[in-house]
Structures are given as C-alpha cells and as structure tokens.
Amino acid sequence: MQIDEALSRQQVPVLKPVCLRSAGANAKLRYQITSGNTGGVFDVEPEVGTIFITQTLDYEQTKRYQLHVVASDGKWEDSTTVEVSVVNKNDEAPVFTVNEYYGSVTEELDGSPVFVLQVTASDPDKDANQEALRYSLHGQGADSEFIIDKGTGKIYAQRTLDREERTVWRFVVMATDEGGEGLTGFTDVIINVWDINDNAPVFTCTPSCHGDVAENSPAGTLVMEMTATDQDDSAVGHNAVLSYRIVGCVDAAAAAADGAFGEDAGGGGVSAHMDMFSINGTTGTITVAMAGLDREQMDSYLLVVEARDGGGMTGTGTATIRVRDINDHAPIFTEHACLARVSEKADINAEVLDLSAVDRDTGENAQLTFSVVAGDPEQKFYMVSHRQEQRGSLRMKKRLDYERPNEQRFNLTLKVEDLDFSSLLHCVVEVEDYNDHPPVFIPHFISLGPLSEDIAMGTSIARLAASDSDSGQNRDLTYSLLDESDPDGMFAIDQAGVVTVARPLDREASTQHHLIVIATDHGIPPLTGSATVHLSLLDVNDNGPEFEAVYTPVVHENVFGPQLVKMNQTSTLIHVVDRDSAQNGPPFHFSVPPDYRHSNDFYLQDNLNGTASLTALRTFDRERQKEFLIPVVMSDSGVPAKTVTSMLTVTIGDQNDHAHLPGEKKIMINSHRGRLPTTVLGKVYSPDPDDWDNKTYVVEGHMPSYFMLNKRTGFLIIKDNAPPGSYEFEVRVTDGIWPDAVSKVTVHVRELRDEAIHNSGSLRLTETCLQRSIRGSGIGPRREGKGLMGTDVPRVSLGSHPSVHSAP
C-alpha cells in the first residue's frame, strides 16, 4: 500500500489473516509488528489489527517499508508481510545562495530602469523543478523605487534616487517553488545609494545664529560655534568636508535700519569691524581677533560666515554677536545740584524729592542703589531705590522740628552706586515751618488787685504778652477776649495785649470777673493760647434801699381806724434790701416827705431795726377812692448815704355795701354772608358801685340756643353761624346779699354786604375818652377797673367783620 509522507497517526487498514475457527476465548486474536518497522514509524492496534503512523514520514530518508505482522490467539499464530510505499511531497522551501545581498546605486542617475543586483535560490526537494521558482520584492519602495524580475531575481531601480532623502534601502525577497504556489524561502537585500556632490553646506543655527562675548575681552576669547552641515556623504570623497571664513561684518544697528539681516547681509562690502573677530577655518569657531570691544559704542555685530565643501559648493549664515556688558562705567546723577523744601509736619515715609541717575552699563550693572551718606547725623532721612528705573526718592525717616536750630536746613550728601562704582551729589533740604506750636502766655494766670466799680471807661487794668515758637506768620498773634468770659462786653483788649475797661462796671451785677484772654496766631490752621485775668470789684454806694418784696397792702373800707396795715398775708413789716455791700447798707432809715398830703390818713413808723410799719388812721370808702400812693423815703448808712423814694400802693378793699340794679344791654353784630364765628359779646349789664362782689348770672326764662352765658363772670357768647335776626332775653343777677336784679339783653344780628366791608374803617378810642369813662362808671371786672370787654381797650368797628356794637 502507498502512504503520503505527510500523514501522521492515521490508521491504515491491513490484510487480516484467514479466520481460524475457534470458539470462546480461543477466538480472541492479538496483533503485533515483529519486524520491518524502521525507526518505529508504525504501530498496530493489538485487538483490531489496524496499522497507524506514529511519526512523520520522510520520503528523502525512507521510501519503502516491509512490515512483518503476526496474529496470535494465544496458542496459534500466523504472520503476513505488509509493504508500505512513501509517496514524495513538496516539504522543502527554496534556499537562497546567501542570507543577505548587498548592492548599490548612484543617486541622481537617469535612464531607468537601472540594474542593481540579482538574487538566486534553489529548491532542496528531490526531483524539484528549479525553473518553477518565482521571486517577489517586499518592503518600502518595492514596486515604486525598485522592482524585481520574477523569473530571474534581477532587481532594478526604476526611479531617480536622492541619497539625502534616503541613503539605504532594505527589502525582503521571497522565492516560492511550484510556480509561486508552493513553499517560500526568504533573503534580505540591502541597497546603498551612492553620493554625488549635489548639496551645499547649511548652517545648523539658521535663521537665528546668536553668540555673546563680554566687552573688553582679550584676543582669542571664544565667542560661538558657527557650524554648518552638508547633506552629502562625508565618507565619500570631499563632498561634505567643510571650510569656514568670515566674508562680512555689519553694524547691527545699521543693518536693522537697512534691513540687511538676510542671507545677502554683507554682500555690499566688508565693514571696518570685520577685523574684530576671526573664525577657525576647520571648526567654525568664532573668537575675538583683537581687543577693544566696547558695548557702549557698539553692542552687537552681524558676521556673515561662508561654509564651503570639497566640491566647491558654498552656503552663508549670519551670526549675531551680542557684546555682553561689564561694569566699566560709574553711575552719574542727572542733576548737578539739588534743592528741596519739606514741611516740618511731613509724615514719616513722606517723599521729599525724586532723583534720577544714568549708567552707561546695562542689566544688573546698571541697577542703581541710592543712599544718604553725610549731613544727616540723626538719620532724619532715607532713600528708596527704584533700581530698574534708575531713580531714587528721598523720604522722611523721622519727624522734623523746625524750632530746633539744627533742623531748619540740611546739607545732605547723596550717593548713587552700582555693583562697583559710585557718584556723590550735594543736596540742600530746607525745612519749612509748620504751625505746630500754640501761643503761650507767661504767666497764664494773673490776679489783679481790687478795682473800684466806678472806675472810668478806657482805664488800662493789665497788659499780657504771649509768645509763639513758630516763625513768620505762624508767630504773628492777635489778642481777643473769650466771649463767654465777658458776655456783656465790659472789657476790651488791643493788639498790644492791653486790657481796658470798655463799659461801666457794676459790682452788684458781678462782684468779680474772670477774663480769658485768647492769643491766636496767623497760621493755617490757626492755633490759640489763653491766659486768665482775675479781678474783683470794690463797692461804692451807688444803690439805695429797695423793698424786699412786692408789697400789696389792702385796707378794707368801713373799718374804723387806727389799724396796722398788713404788707402781705403774714407780716405787717416793711423790709428793705440794699444791693451794695454791707458797709453801704444797714442800718436803714424810713420816713415820708414832710409835705405828704395824706399824712392824716396814714402814719409810717421807722422801727429803727431796718423795718418800718404802716398804720391806717381813719375809715375809708372805696367808692370815693380805691387806692392811695404813699412815698416811702429810705436811706442807707453809706458814706455818703444813698436815699431813694419808693411808692407803696395801698388798696382800699371793697365791701358789698351797695345794691346792684337791673340794667339793659343792646348789642348789634354784623354777619358777612351768613358766616359768623363764635364771638364774645360782653358782660351782662347790672349797675353796682361795688366791684368786688361775687355775682351769679342765670338766664331768666328762655334764651335762644345760639347763645351761651358764663354764670360766674356774666360774659355772653354768640355761637358760630347764628342766623340774622333780633334776639331778646333776660338774666337774673344774684350776689347773695342784696335783692336779685333782672337785666335785659337785646342782640341784633344783621347780614353785612360786601360793599360795606370795602368801604369800612376803624376808630380806636384812647385812654382819655373811653377807658377813663368806663373806669369812672365802675363798670368792668372787679379790682382792675378795665373796659367792658375785659383787659383790652375796646375797639369800635364801622362795618368790620365781625363787628359788635354794645350799649348799656
């Protein structure tokens, strides 16, 4: 039987031995391979007899097997031979002659395709058809930049190559047998692109090539590396071997103005500064060629550098070299001298003046510090440095006091410095006075000796002077008196500080004075100081005795005399006082003038103890005379004595000794357009010589509702808006002693037209014509003897609104 060499562990049926007729256990057979199983490639199922493969068959090693198989039932056995032929299979992949193929092609070649190399493979399988191999190319660039002939394995470049884009190409070539359908072998292909000089040098720092060097650097000082690259192959010839040289040097400031910062910079000629730098032709290292770099004259340079390769191609680059500053210049104040003024009131940290300086250096070498180095022993000032702005401000560190002579002017020495150098400036600071000291009186309290209260006006009584520690107008003073200390303006003060008497003094009004003198300076704001002048007054006898109280003595009529007159409810004595001092006061003396006409009516007794008594000598009738005026002459004990006369009014008290009579009162009142306010019409008229009676007034019969009557006073009131018309009613008058009297009241209310009001006038009756007549008639409130309408003088209105006309 034939078996494919690719089979493994597949059961292969074999020819079984002829049946051995046995029965029972004797019919059970077992199989085994006894020989011919080279390498143990086959095995047999012991009970079934199926032959199967246990290992992979290899046609190239063994092409045929003869297996000797034995079948046994335990007693008997039989054998047979099984021939197995191995059929050949394609199990070997093609093999290339070398593991890696190397080839090369020159860049920029035209005339594609260009043969590069050929790969060759063979098929190890026996009897394989070597011409059935097929080649394929795989990897980046396959079938685009490179192709392969499938049958021959020749590789071609079908496009122009650029080594600067890619120097090496790597591919995998596959060889597949059986015409491209079988097994595949692999190999690597490496193709190098050969260089030609087709690239000029390029500076790596372009477009920004910068270097720096300190000014005053010695020759040979390294500045920067100006390195270029060439994309050509440095391993092939001199295509990438570079040399350097400086072809131009331009002032950076001038170049900026001319726009010469591009690749063409320096093309217009070589400046005189070219000799300041040199370059190493091999490395491109730029160094200082000669001493003398000065940043303050030129702070940067533009060097045009050329790089040339071995093939003659060139490239240029511009190197910007910044000259780095070193501290080689001292700072200088912009002012040659300075003058400042500051008020002594200036607060701590207040700015006095602002100064600036210049330093030709730059950066940290031009960061300036300002300070006060002389002229300020007590450290009244300090300086604040604004380094970036090269400015300093002088400020207050302590408070100033202009009143101290050494603090009115300062001669300061100021210093400005950088890291290494410094300069000085002389500055005068003048301190301006501020009104910070009030005027001061020495002494601030003056006590004067007693002054007579009759001192003449304009008399000088004191002179005061104040001082002020300030200067100028801050120490100019104005004197005045505090109003509260002299509210009546009894004194005056001039600007020399002299206090004088301005008005007559009166010890009885004030026994002493405390004058507060104010000194006010002319500062802004003004300050004040004060002093007190104390003075007392000596009494002169300029006041006579006065009644101690307001006496209202009453002597009732119809009382027999003599009787002691009471001055008030509790005492019959007349007491007096004297506003002068005690030496000008008691004892007092009392008398009446020798020509007093009522000496037969009253007698004044001087009790010689500072009091007096009055005696009524007879009986009086009030209806004949209601009061008596007694002049009391009073003298004190002053030297000379002061005599005054005070009038004592003695009232004759009324007694109800006359009957009251019926009376009649007619009243006319005008109402304008029917509008009438509530109005008092007057008192019900009932003639009676007595005027202290307590009468009661009661309406007799009916009284219209438009009226009201005060039962105690007898006053009649008409209510508002009473209608026009005539009204009559009676009032019973009772005093509790004499028989009642009934008085009649008639009221006429009439409407007053506008024409009457427009043509109205007023007439006022004086004391001589009306009031006197009313008093003489005994009409009116008791005791006062005033007019009919009360305390006011009656007014007769002609057509006024409202107008009341009454008649008894």
PDB file of N, CA and C in Angstrom, residues 96 99-101 117 119 134-143 146-148 155 166 169-175 184-191:
ATOM      1  N   PHE A  96      18.118  30.523  -0.627  1.00  0.00           N
ATOM      2  CA  PHE A  96      18.945  31.463  -1.375  1.00  0.00           C
ATOM      3  C   PHE A  96      20.407  31.135  -1.167  1.00  0.00           C
ATOM      4  N   ASN A  99      22.539  34.658   2.695  1.00  0.00           N
ATOM      5  CA  ASN A  99      21.487  35.170   3.593  1.00  0.00           C
ATOM      6  C   ASN A  99      21.173  36.641   3.347  1.00  0.00           C
ATOM      7  N   GLU A 100      22.166  37.468   2.947  1.00  0.00           N
ATOM      8  CA  GLU A 100      21.958  38.893   2.682  1.00  0.00           C
ATOM      9  C   GLU A 100      22.662  39.245   1.382  1.00  0.00           C
ATOM     10  N   TYR A 101      21.973  40.037   0.586  1.00  0.00           N
ATOM     11  CA  TYR A 101      22.527  40.535  -0.657  1.00  0.00           C
ATOM     12  C   TYR A 101      22.775  42.028  -0.505  1.00  0.00           C
ATOM     13  N   LEU A 117      21.246  44.456  -8.739  1.00  0.00           N
ATOM     14  CA  LEU A 117      21.846  43.168  -8.370  1.00  0.00           C
ATOM     15  C   LEU A 117      20.846  42.075  -8.715  1.00  0.00           C
ATOM     16  N   VAL A 119      19.412  38.123  -7.274  1.00  0.00           N
ATOM     17  CA  VAL A 119      19.380  37.126  -6.213  1.00  0.00           C
ATOM     18  C   VAL A 119      19.098  35.784  -6.847  1.00  0.00           C
ATOM     19  N   ARG A 134       9.653  31.343  -8.309  1.00  0.00           N
ATOM     20  CA  ARG A 134       9.224  32.692  -8.639  1.00  0.00           C
ATOM     21  C   ARG A 134       9.644  33.654  -7.509  1.00  0.00           C
ATOM     22  N   TYR A 135      10.211  34.831  -7.947  1.00  0.00           N
ATOM     23  CA  TYR A 135      10.764  35.805  -6.986  1.00  0.00           C
ATOM     24  C   TYR A 135       9.800  36.987  -6.831  1.00  0.00           C
ATOM     25  N   SER A 136       9.755  37.535  -5.592  1.00  0.00           N
ATOM     26  CA  SER A 136       8.957  38.760  -5.320  1.00  0.00           C
ATOM     27  C   SER A 136       9.719  39.655  -4.326  1.00  0.00           C
ATOM     28  N   LEU A 137       9.499  40.998  -4.468  1.00  0.00           N
ATOM     29  CA  LEU A 137      10.211  42.015  -3.667  1.00  0.00           C
ATOM     30  C   LEU A 137       9.224  42.669  -2.682  1.00  0.00           C
ATOM     31  N   HIS A 138       9.630  42.780  -1.439  1.00  0.00           N
ATOM     32  CA  HIS A 138       8.748  43.288  -0.385  1.00  0.00           C
ATOM     33  C   HIS A 138       9.485  44.313   0.486  1.00  0.00           C
ATOM     34  N   GLY A 139       8.718  45.352   0.913  1.00  0.00           N
ATOM     35  CA  GLY A 139       9.289  46.401   1.760  1.00  0.00           C
ATOM     36  C   GLY A 139       8.981  47.779   1.182  1.00  0.00           C
ATOM     37  N   GLN A 140       9.319  48.862   1.947  1.00  0.00           N
ATOM     38  CA  GLN A 140       9.066  50.232   1.494  1.00  0.00           C
ATOM     39  C   GLN A 140       9.898  50.518   0.256  1.00  0.00           C
ATOM     40  N   GLY A 141       9.250  50.964  -0.783  1.00  0.00           N
ATOM     41  CA  GLY A 141       9.925  51.254  -2.043  1.00  0.00           C
ATOM     42  C   GLY A 141       9.799  50.150  -3.063  1.00  0.00           C
ATOM     43  N   ALA A 142       9.277  48.986  -2.635  1.00  0.00           N
ATOM     44  CA  ALA A 142       9.076  47.896  -3.585  1.00  0.00           C
ATOM     45  C   ALA A 142       7.965  48.268  -4.546  1.00  0.00           C
ATOM     46  N   ASP A 143       8.188  47.969  -5.824  1.00  0.00           N
ATOM     47  CA  ASP A 143       7.261  48.259  -6.906  1.00  0.00           C
ATOM     48  C   ASP A 143       7.104  49.747  -7.158  1.00  0.00           C
ATOM     49  N   PHE A 146      11.923  50.459  -6.584  1.00  0.00           N
ATOM     50  CA  PHE A 146      12.630  49.257  -7.044  1.00  0.00           C
ATOM     51  C   PHE A 146      11.621  48.216  -7.499  1.00  0.00           C
ATOM     52  N   ILE A 147      12.079  47.373  -8.482  1.00  0.00           N
ATOM     53  CA  ILE A 147      11.274  46.242  -8.950  1.00  0.00           C
ATOM     54  C   ILE A 147      12.210  45.039  -9.105  1.00  0.00           C
ATOM     55  N   ILE A 148      11.608  43.792  -9.187  1.00  0.00           N
ATOM     56  CA  ILE A 148      12.397  42.569  -9.350  1.00  0.00           C
ATOM     57  C   ILE A 148      11.806  41.749 -10.501  1.00  0.00           C
ATOM     58  N   ILE A 155      17.118  42.723  -9.740  1.00  0.00           N
ATOM     59  CA  ILE A 155      16.500  43.881  -9.094  1.00  0.00           C
ATOM     60  C   ILE A 155      16.955  45.125  -9.821  1.00  0.00           C
ATOM     61  N   ARG A 166      17.283  59.398   1.345  1.00  0.00           N
ATOM     62  CA  ARG A 166      17.431  58.061   1.916  1.00  0.00           C
ATOM     63  C   ARG A 166      18.716  57.453   1.401  1.00  0.00           C
ATOM     64  N   TRP A 169      18.314  51.372   1.336  1.00  0.00           N
ATOM     65  CA  TRP A 169      17.010  50.745   1.138  1.00  0.00           C
ATOM     66  C   TRP A 169      17.130  49.281   1.555  1.00  0.00           C
ATOM     67  N   ARG A 170      16.176  48.792   2.314  1.00  0.00           N
ATOM     68  CA  ARG A 170      16.184  47.406   2.798  1.00  0.00           C
ATOM     69  C   ARG A 170      14.893  46.731   2.323  1.00  0.00           C
ATOM     70  N   PHE A 171      15.087  45.535   1.742  1.00  0.00           N
ATOM     71  CA  PHE A 171      13.956  44.779   1.210  1.00  0.00           C
ATOM     72  C   PHE A 171      14.057  43.330   1.660  1.00  0.00           C
ATOM     73  N   VAL A 172      12.938  42.605   1.534  1.00  0.00           N
ATOM     74  CA  VAL A 172      12.877  41.145   1.700  1.00  0.00           C
ATOM     75  C   VAL A 172      12.467  40.569   0.345  1.00  0.00           C
ATOM     76  N   VAL A 173      13.265  39.596  -0.139  1.00  0.00           N
ATOM     77  CA  VAL A 173      12.962  38.914  -1.407  1.00  0.00           C
ATOM     78  C   VAL A 173      12.489  37.509  -1.078  1.00  0.00           C
ATOM     79  N   MET A 174      11.338  37.145  -1.627  1.00  0.00           N
ATOM     80  CA  MET A 174      10.794  35.805  -1.431  1.00  0.00           C
ATOM     81  C   MET A 174      10.989  34.991  -2.702  1.00  0.00           C
ATOM     82  N   ALA A 175      11.355  33.651  -2.509  1.00  0.00           N
ATOM     83  CA  ALA A 175      11.431  32.690  -3.613  1.00  0.00           C
ATOM     84  C   ALA A 175      10.429  31.581  -3.330  1.00  0.00           C
ATOM     85  N   THR A 184       7.972  28.840   0.384  1.00  0.00           N
ATOM     86  CA  THR A 184       8.660  30.097   0.143  1.00  0.00           C
ATOM     87  C   THR A 184       9.903  30.194   1.011  1.00  0.00           C
ATOM     88  N   GLY A 185      10.975  30.675   0.395  1.00  0.00           N
ATOM     89  CA  GLY A 185      12.192  30.995   1.129  1.00  0.00           C
ATOM     90  C   GLY A 185      12.439  32.489   1.107  1.00  0.00           C
ATOM     91  N   PHE A 186      13.220  32.985   2.068  1.00  0.00           N
ATOM     92  CA  PHE A 186      13.417  34.423   2.242  1.00  0.00           C
ATOM     93  C   PHE A 186      14.898  34.766   2.244  1.00  0.00           C
ATOM     94  N   THR A 187      15.176  36.028   1.861  1.00  0.00           N
ATOM     95  CA  THR A 187      16.514  36.588   2.000  1.00  0.00           C
ATOM     96  C   THR A 187      16.389  38.107   2.110  1.00  0.00           C
ATOM     97  N   ASP A 188      17.395  38.794   2.692  1.00  0.00           N
ATOM     98  CA  ASP A 188      17.415  40.250   2.858  1.00  0.00           C
ATOM     99  C   ASP A 188      18.271  40.870   1.783  1.00  0.00           C
ATOM    100  N   VAL A 189      17.797  42.003   1.283  1.00  0.00           N
ATOM    101  CA  VAL A 189      18.529  42.748   0.262  1.00  0.00           C
ATOM    102  C   VAL A 189      18.779  44.153   0.803  1.00  0.00           C
ATOM    103  N   ILE A 190      20.016  44.611   0.818  1.00  0.00           N
ATOM    104  CA  ILE A 190      20.396  45.954   1.280  1.00  0.00           C
ATOM    105  C   ILE A 190      21.028  46.678   0.111  1.00  0.00           C
ATOM    106  N   ILE A 191      20.408  47.867  -0.237  1.00  0.00           N
ATOM    107  CA  ILE A 191      20.877  48.634  -1.382  1.00  0.00           C
ATOM    108  C   ILE A 191      21.334  49.997  -0.877  1.00  0.00           C
TER     109      ILE A 191
END
